[in-house]
Amino acid sequence: LARLAPEADLAEAVHEPAYFFKPSSGTVRPVEAFRGMRAAAVSGIGCPDSFHSLLRLSGIDLVHSFAFPDHHRFSERDFNAVREVLRNENAREVIITEKDFFRCPDLWARSFDPWILRIRIRFRAGEMKLWETLEALTAPGPGEKVYA
């Protein structure tokens, strides 16, 4: 990108695991507590492989990675497949994306009581310039009022 637009201000960031939480109880656990855990991963996001890779890099023993298309409408058939893998692989936990959980929280909570991996963004470069640019773009123009 820098070669294509050398004059552009660029920011570089990576996704990192922050912690796990269980919405049903509000329980929060550090990523380290999941190392070695046998679990199934379920995601219906644009790039499910990045989510599953992040789990593996965090030391989780994924017995199966269920990768559905972005905005997938989860069905009982999908949940039955997850249940079968958990049973066959002697695993108890399901880890899903935050986005997938909150698309149908009641269904997920009734079916698996899953753990959600909370993700954070860590900037490698250009963070200050990004915030300065955003501030300049959202600043009120001449004659505009700011309502707080």
JSON list of N, CA and C in Angstrom, two decimals, residues 4-58:
[
{"chain": "A", "resi": 4, "resn": "LEU", "atom": "N", "xyz": [2.03, 2.01, -3.42]},
{"chain": "A", "resi": 4, "resn": "LEU", "atom": "CA", "xyz": [1.00, 2.52, -4.32]},
{"chain": "A", "resi": 4, "resn": "LEU", "atom": "C", "xyz": [0.64, 3.97, -4.02]},
{"chain": "A", "resi": 5, "resn": "ALA", "atom": "N", "xyz": [0.72, 4.35, -2.75]},
{"chain": "A", "resi": 5, "resn": "ALA", "atom": "CA", "xyz": [0.37, 5.71, -2.35]},
{"chain": "A", "resi": 5, "resn": "ALA", "atom": "C", "xyz": [1.38, 6.20, -1.32]},
{"chain": "A", "resi": 6, "resn": "PRO", "atom": "N", "xyz": [2.60, 6.50, -1.76]},
{"chain": "A", "resi": 6, "resn": "PRO", "atom": "CA", "xyz": [3.64, 6.88, -0.80]},
{"chain": "A", "resi": 6, "resn": "PRO", "atom": "C", "xyz": [3.33, 8.14, 0.01]},
{"chain": "A", "resi": 7, "resn": "GLU", "atom": "N", "xyz": [2.45, 8.98, -0.48]},
{"chain": "A", "resi": 7, "resn": "GLU", "atom": "CA", "xyz": [2.11, 10.21, 0.23]},
{"chain": "A", "resi": 7, "resn": "GLU", "atom": "C", "xyz": [1.03, 9.99, 1.30]},
{"chain": "A", "resi": 8, "resn": "ALA", "atom": "N", "xyz": [0.40, 8.83, 1.29]},
{"chain": "A", "resi": 8, "resn": "ALA", "atom": "CA", "xyz": [-0.70, 8.55, 2.23]},
{"chain": "A", "resi": 8, "resn": "ALA", "atom": "C", "xyz": [-0.16, 8.28, 3.63]},
{"chain": "A", "resi": 9, "resn": "ASP", "atom": "N", "xyz": [-0.90, 8.76, 4.62]},
{"chain": "A", "resi": 9, "resn": "ASP", "atom": "CA", "xyz": [-0.60, 8.42, 6.01]},
{"chain": "A", "resi": 9, "resn": "ASP", "atom": "C", "xyz": [-1.23, 7.06, 6.29]},
{"chain": "A", "resi": 10, "resn": "LEU", "atom": "N", "xyz": [-0.44, 6.13, 6.76]},
{"chain": "A", "resi": 10, "resn": "LEU", "atom": "CA", "xyz": [-0.93, 4.78, 7.00]},
{"chain": "A", "resi": 10, "resn": "LEU", "atom": "C", "xyz": [-0.86, 4.44, 8.48]},
{"chain": "A", "resi": 11, "resn": "ALA", "atom": "N", "xyz": [-1.81, 3.62, 8.89]},
{"chain": "A", "resi": 11, "resn": "ALA", "atom": "CA", "xyz": [-1.79, 3.06, 10.25]},
{"chain": "A", "resi": 11, "resn": "ALA", "atom": "C", "xyz": [-1.75, 1.55, 10.09]},
{"chain": "A", "resi": 12, "resn": "GLU", "atom": "N", "xyz": [-0.99, 0.91, 10.95]},
{"chain": "A", "resi": 12, "resn": "GLU", "atom": "CA", "xyz": [-0.90, -0.54, 10.93]},
{"chain": "A", "resi": 12, "resn": "GLU", "atom": "C", "xyz": [-1.34, -1.06, 12.30]},
{"chain": "A", "resi": 13, "resn": "ALA", "atom": "N", "xyz": [-2.22, -2.06, 12.27]},
{"chain": "A", "resi": 13, "resn": "ALA", "atom": "CA", "xyz": [-2.73, -2.60, 13.53]},
{"chain": "A", "resi": 13, "resn": "ALA", "atom": "C", "xyz": [-2.91, -4.11, 13.40]},
{"chain": "A", "resi": 14, "resn": "VAL", "atom": "N", "xyz": [-2.93, -4.77, 14.55]},
{"chain": "A", "resi": 14, "resn": "VAL", "atom": "CA", "xyz": [-3.16, -6.22, 14.59]},
{"chain": "A", "resi": 14, "resn": "VAL", "atom": "C", "xyz": [-4.25, -6.50, 15.63]},
{"chain": "A", "resi": 15, "resn": "HIS", "atom": "N", "xyz": [-4.95, -7.62, 15.42]},
{"chain": "A", "resi": 15, "resn": "HIS", "atom": "CA", "xyz": [-5.91, -8.10, 16.41]},
{"chain": "A", "resi": 15, "resn": "HIS", "atom": "C", "xyz": [-5.19, -8.97, 17.41]},
{"chain": "A", "resi": 16, "resn": "GLU", "atom": "N", "xyz": [-5.53, -8.79, 18.68]},
{"chain": "A", "resi": 16, "resn": "GLU", "atom": "CA", "xyz": [-4.95, -9.60, 19.74]},
{"chain": "A", "resi": 16, "resn": "GLU", "atom": "C", "xyz": [-6.05, -10.08, 20.66]},
{"chain": "A", "resi": 17, "resn": "PRO", "atom": "N", "xyz": [-5.87, -11.26, 21.24]},
{"chain": "A", "resi": 17, "resn": "PRO", "atom": "CA", "xyz": [-6.86, -11.71, 22.23]},
{"chain": "A", "resi": 17, "resn": "PRO", "atom": "C", "xyz": [-6.74, -10.87, 23.50]},
{"chain": "A", "resi": 18, "resn": "ALA", "atom": "N", "xyz": [-7.85, -10.42, 24.02]},
{"chain": "A", "resi": 18, "resn": "ALA", "atom": "CA", "xyz": [-7.85, -9.64, 25.26]},
{"chain": "A", "resi": 18, "resn": "ALA", "atom": "C", "xyz": [-8.20, -10.54, 26.45]},
{"chain": "A", "resi": 19, "resn": "TYR", "atom": "N", "xyz": [-9.35, -11.20, 26.39]},
{"chain": "A", "resi": 19, "resn": "TYR", "atom": "CA", "xyz": [-9.78, -12.10, 27.45]},
{"chain": "A", "resi": 19, "resn": "TYR", "atom": "C", "xyz": [-11.01, -12.86, 26.96]},
{"chain": "A", "resi": 20, "resn": "PHE", "atom": "N", "xyz": [-11.42, -13.85, 27.74]},
{"chain": "A", "resi": 20, "resn": "PHE", "atom": "CA", "xyz": [-12.63, -14.60, 27.46]},
{"chain": "A", "resi": 20, "resn": "PHE", "atom": "C", "xyz": [-13.71, -14.19, 28.44]},
{"chain": "A", "resi": 21, "resn": "PHE", "atom": "N", "xyz": [-14.95, -14.19, 27.97]},
{"chain": "A", "resi": 21, "resn": "PHE", "atom": "CA", "xyz": [-16.04, -13.95, 28.89]},
{"chain": "A", "resi": 21, "resn": "PHE", "atom": "C", "xyz": [-17.24, -14.80, 28.54]},
{"chain": "A", "resi": 22, "resn": "LYS", "atom": "N", "xyz": [-18.03, -15.09, 29.56]},
{"chain": "A", "resi": 22, "resn": "LYS", "atom": "CA", "xyz": [-19.24, -15.91, 29.42]},
{"chain": "A", "resi": 22, "resn": "LYS", "atom": "C", "xyz": [-20.42, -15.00, 29.72]},
{"chain": "A", "resi": 23, "resn": "PRO", "atom": "N", "xyz": [-21.17, -14.64, 28.68]},
{"chain": "A", "resi": 23, "resn": "PRO", "atom": "CA", "xyz": [-22.27, -13.68, 28.87]},
{"chain": "A", "resi": 23, "resn": "PRO", "atom": "C", "xyz": [-23.32, -14.11, 29.88]},
{"chain": "A", "resi": 24, "resn": "SER", "atom": "N", "xyz": [-23.56, -15.41, 30.01]},
{"chain": "A", "resi": 24, "resn": "SER", "atom": "CA", "xyz": [-24.62, -15.87, 30.92]},
{"chain": "A", "resi": 24, "resn": "SER", "atom": "C", "xyz": [-24.32, -15.52, 32.37]},
{"chain": "A", "resi": 25, "resn": "SER", "atom": "N", "xyz": [-23.06, -15.52, 32.75]},
{"chain": "A", "resi": 25, "resn": "SER", "atom": "CA", "xyz": [-22.69, -15.27, 34.14]},
{"chain": "A", "resi": 25, "resn": "SER", "atom": "C", "xyz": [-21.86, -14.00, 34.33]},
{"chain": "A", "resi": 26, "resn": "GLY", "atom": "N", "xyz": [-21.34, -13.46, 33.23]},
{"chain": "A", "resi": 26, "resn": "GLY", "atom": "CA", "xyz": [-20.45, -12.31, 33.33]},
{"chain": "A", "resi": 26, "resn": "GLY", "atom": "C", "xyz": [-19.03, -12.70, 33.73]},
{"chain": "A", "resi": 27, "resn": "THR", "atom": "N", "xyz": [-18.77, -14.00, 33.76]},
{"chain": "A", "resi": 27, "resn": "THR", "atom": "CA", "xyz": [-17.44, -14.49, 34.14]},
{"chain": "A", "resi": 27, "resn": "THR", "atom": "C", "xyz": [-16.40, -14.05, 33.12]},
{"chain": "A", "resi": 28, "resn": "VAL", "atom": "N", "xyz": [-15.28, -13.55, 33.61]},
{"chain": "A", "resi": 28, "resn": "VAL", "atom": "CA", "xyz": [-14.17, -13.13, 32.76]},
{"chain": "A", "resi": 28, "resn": "VAL", "atom": "C", "xyz": [-12.96, -13.98, 33.13]},
{"chain": "A", "resi": 29, "resn": "ARG", "atom": "N", "xyz": [-12.25, -14.48, 32.12]},
{"chain": "A", "resi": 29, "resn": "ARG", "atom": "CA", "xyz": [-11.05, -15.28, 32.35]},
{"chain": "A", "resi": 29, "resn": "ARG", "atom": "C", "xyz": [-9.94, -14.78, 31.44]},
{"chain": "A", "resi": 30, "resn": "PRO", "atom": "N", "xyz": [-8.71, -14.79, 31.94]},
{"chain": "A", "resi": 30, "resn": "PRO", "atom": "CA", "xyz": [-7.58, -14.41, 31.08]},
{"chain": "A", "resi": 30, "resn": "PRO", "atom": "C", "xyz": [-7.36, -15.46, 30.00]},
{"chain": "A", "resi": 31, "resn": "VAL", "atom": "N", "xyz": [-6.78, -15.04, 28.93]},
{"chain": "A", "resi": 31, "resn": "VAL", "atom": "CA", "xyz": [-6.51, -15.95, 27.81]},
{"chain": "A", "resi": 31, "resn": "VAL", "atom": "C", "xyz": [-5.66, -17.12, 28.27]},
{"chain": "A", "resi": 32, "resn": "GLU", "atom": "N", "xyz": [-4.71, -16.86, 29.16]},
{"chain": "A", "resi": 32, "resn": "GLU", "atom": "CA", "xyz": [-3.80, -17.90, 29.65]},
{"chain": "A", "resi": 32, "resn": "GLU", "atom": "C", "xyz": [-4.56, -19.05, 30.31]},
{"chain": "A", "resi": 33, "resn": "ALA", "atom": "N", "xyz": [-5.71, -18.79, 30.89]},
{"chain": "A", "resi": 33, "resn": "ALA", "atom": "CA", "xyz": [-6.48, -19.83, 31.57]},
{"chain": "A", "resi": 33, "resn": "ALA", "atom": "C", "xyz": [-7.04, -20.87, 30.60]},
{"chain": "A", "resi": 34, "resn": "PHE", "atom": "N", "xyz": [-7.03, -20.55, 29.32]},
{"chain": "A", "resi": 34, "resn": "PHE", "atom": "CA", "xyz": [-7.60, -21.46, 28.32]},
{"chain": "A", "resi": 34, "resn": "PHE", "atom": "C", "xyz": [-6.54, -22.30, 27.60]},
{"chain": "A", "resi": 35, "resn": "ARG", "atom": "N", "xyz": [-5.28, -22.07, 27.92]},
{"chain": "A", "resi": 35, "resn": "ARG", "atom": "CA", "xyz": [-4.21, -22.84, 27.26]},
{"chain": "A", "resi": 35, "resn": "ARG", "atom": "C", "xyz": [-4.41, -24.33, 27.54]},
{"chain": "A", "resi": 36, "resn": "GLY", "atom": "N", "xyz": [-4.38, -25.12, 26.47]},
{"chain": "A", "resi": 36, "resn": "GLY", "atom": "CA", "xyz": [-4.54, -26.56, 26.60]},
{"chain": "A", "resi": 36, "resn": "GLY", "atom": "C", "xyz": [-5.99, -27.01, 26.64]},
{"chain": "A", "resi": 37, "resn": "MET", "atom": "N", "xyz": [-6.92, -26.09, 26.72]},
{"chain": "A", "resi": 37, "resn": "MET", "atom": "CA", "xyz": [-8.34, -26.46, 26.76]},
{"chain": "A", "resi": 37, "resn": "MET", "atom": "C", "xyz": [-8.76, -27.05, 25.42]},
{"chain": "A", "resi": 38, "resn": "ARG", "atom": "N", "xyz": [-9.53, -28.12, 25.48]},
{"chain": "A", "resi": 38, "resn": "ARG", "atom": "CA", "xyz": [-10.11, -28.71, 24.27]},
{"chain": "A", "resi": 38, "resn": "ARG", "atom": "C", "xyz": [-11.46, -28.05, 24.04]},
{"chain": "A", "resi": 39, "resn": "ALA", "atom": "N", "xyz": [-11.62, -27.47, 22.87]},
{"chain": "A", "resi": 39, "resn": "ALA", "atom": "CA", "xyz": [-12.84, -26.73, 22.58]},
{"chain": "A", "resi": 39, "resn": "ALA", "atom": "C", "xyz": [-13.13, -26.76, 21.09]},
{"chain": "A", "resi": 40, "resn": "ALA", "atom": "N", "xyz": [-14.37, -26.47, 20.76]},
{"chain": "A", "resi": 40, "resn": "ALA", "atom": "CA", "xyz": [-14.77, -26.27, 19.37]},
{"chain": "A", "resi": 40, "resn": "ALA", "atom": "C", "xyz": [-14.94, -24.77, 19.16]},
{"chain": "A", "resi": 41, "resn": "ALA", "atom": "N", "xyz": [-14.48, -24.31, 18.02]},
{"chain": "A", "resi": 41, "resn": "ALA", "atom": "CA", "xyz": [-14.64, -22.90, 17.66]},
{"chain": "A", "resi": 41, "resn": "ALA", "atom": "C", "xyz": [-15.73, -22.79, 16.60]},
{"chain": "A", "resi": 42, "resn": "VAL", "atom": "N", "xyz": [-16.58, -21.78, 16.76]},
{"chain": "A", "resi": 42, "resn": "VAL", "atom": "CA", "xyz": [-17.67, -21.55, 15.81]},
{"chain": "A", "resi": 42, "resn": "VAL", "atom": "C", "xyz": [-17.65, -20.08, 15.42]},
{"chain": "A", "resi": 43, "resn": "SER", "atom": "N", "xyz": [-17.66, -19.84, 14.11]},
{"chain": "A", "resi": 43, "resn": "SER", "atom": "CA", "xyz": [-17.69, -18.45, 13.66]},
{"chain": "A", "resi": 43, "resn": "SER", "atom": "C", "xyz": [-18.41, -18.32, 12.33]},
{"chain": "A", "resi": 44, "resn": "GLY", "atom": "N", "xyz": [-19.10, -17.22, 12.18]},
{"chain": "A", "resi": 44, "resn": "GLY", "atom": "CA", "xyz": [-19.76, -16.85, 10.94]},
{"chain": "A", "resi": 44, "resn": "GLY", "atom": "C", "xyz": [-19.40, -15.42, 10.62]},
{"chain": "A", "resi": 45, "resn": "ILE", "atom": "N", "xyz": [-18.12, -15.21, 10.37]},
{"chain": "A", "resi": 45, "resn": "ILE", "atom": "CA", "xyz": [-17.59, -13.86, 10.10]},
{"chain": "A", "resi": 45, "resn": "ILE", "atom": "C", "xyz": [-16.90, -13.85, 8.75]},
{"chain": "A", "resi": 46, "resn": "GLY", "atom": "N", "xyz": [-16.49, -12.68, 8.32]},
{"chain": "A", "resi": 46, "resn": "GLY", "atom": "CA", "xyz": [-15.87, -12.53, 7.01]},
{"chain": "A", "resi": 46, "resn": "GLY", "atom": "C", "xyz": [-14.61, -13.33, 6.82]},
{"chain": "A", "resi": 47, "resn": "CYS", "atom": "N", "xyz": [-13.80, -13.45, 7.87]},
{"chain": "A", "resi": 47, "resn": "CYS", "atom": "CA", "xyz": [-12.54, -14.19, 7.78]},
{"chain": "A", "resi": 47, "resn": "CYS", "atom": "C", "xyz": [-12.41, -15.12, 8.99]},
{"chain": "A", "resi": 48, "resn": "PRO", "atom": "N", "xyz": [-13.15, -16.24, 8.96]},
{"chain": "A", "resi": 48, "resn": "PRO", "atom": "CA", "xyz": [-13.15, -17.12, 10.13]},
{"chain": "A", "resi": 48, "resn": "PRO", "atom": "C", "xyz": [-11.79, -17.74, 10.42]},
{"chain": "A", "resi": 49, "resn": "ASP", "atom": "N", "xyz": [-10.97, -17.93, 9.42]},
{"chain": "A", "resi": 49, "resn": "ASP", "atom": "CA", "xyz": [-9.65, -18.53, 9.65]},
{"chain": "A", "resi": 49, "resn": "ASP", "atom": "C", "xyz": [-8.80, -17.68, 10.59]},
{"chain": "A", "resi": 50, "resn": "SER", "atom": "N", "xyz": [-8.94, -16.36, 10.52]},
{"chain": "A", "resi": 50, "resn": "SER", "atom": "CA", "xyz": [-8.14, -15.50, 11.41]},
{"chain": "A", "resi": 50, "resn": "SER", "atom": "C", "xyz": [-8.58, -15.69, 12.86]},
{"chain": "A", "resi": 51, "resn": "PHE", "atom": "N", "xyz": [-9.87, -15.86, 13.09]},
{"chain": "A", "resi": 51, "resn": "PHE", "atom": "CA", "xyz": [-10.38, -16.10, 14.44]},
{"chain": "A", "resi": 51, "resn": "PHE", "atom": "C", "xyz": [-9.86, -17.44, 14.97]},
{"chain": "A", "resi": 52, "resn": "HIS", "atom": "N", "xyz": [-9.97, -18.46, 14.15]},
{"chain": "A", "resi": 52, "resn": "HIS", "atom": "CA", "xyz": [-9.54, -19.80, 14.57]},
{"chain": "A", "resi": 52, "resn": "HIS", "atom": "C", "xyz": [-8.02, -19.83, 14.78]},
{"chain": "A", "resi": 53, "resn": "SER", "atom": "N", "xyz": [-7.28, -19.15, 13.94]},
{"chain": "A", "resi": 53, "resn": "SER", "atom": "CA", "xyz": [-5.82, -19.09, 14.12]},
{"chain": "A", "resi": 53, "resn": "SER", "atom": "C", "xyz": [-5.46, -18.37, 15.42]},
{"chain": "A", "resi": 54, "resn": "LEU", "atom": "N", "xyz": [-6.18, -17.32, 15.73]},
{"chain": "A", "resi": 54, "resn": "LEU", "atom": "CA", "xyz": [-5.93, -16.58, 16.97]},
{"chain": "A", "resi": 54, "resn": "LEU", "atom": "C", "xyz": [-6.16, -17.49, 18.19]},
{"chain": "A", "resi": 55, "resn": "LEU", "atom": "N", "xyz": [-7.17, -18.32, 18.13]},
{"chain": "A", "resi": 55, "resn": "LEU", "atom": "CA", "xyz": [-7.43, -19.26, 19.22]},
{"chain": "A", "resi": 55, "resn": "LEU", "atom": "C", "xyz": [-6.29, -20.27, 19.34]},
{"chain": "A", "resi": 56, "resn": "ARG", "atom": "N", "xyz": [-5.86, -20.81, 18.21]},
{"chain": "A", "resi": 56, "resn": "ARG", "atom": "CA", "xyz": [-4.75, -21.78, 18.25]},
{"chain": "A", "resi": 56, "resn": "ARG", "atom": "C", "xyz": [-3.47, -21.14, 18.78]},
{"chain": "A", "resi": 57, "resn": "LEU", "atom": "N", "xyz": [-3.18, -19.92, 18.32]},
{"chain": "A", "resi": 57, "resn": "LEU", "atom": "CA", "xyz": [-1.99, -19.21, 18.79]},
{"chain": "A", "resi": 57, "resn": "LEU", "atom": "C", "xyz": [-2.07, -18.91, 20.29]},
{"chain": "A", "resi": 58, "resn": "SER", "atom": "N", "xyz": [-3.28, -18.88, 20.83]},
{"chain": "A", "resi": 58, "resn": "SER", "atom": "CA", "xyz": [-3.47, -18.64, 22.27]},
{"chain": "A", "resi": 58, "resn": "SER", "atom": "C", "xyz": [-3.32, -19.93, 23.07]}
]
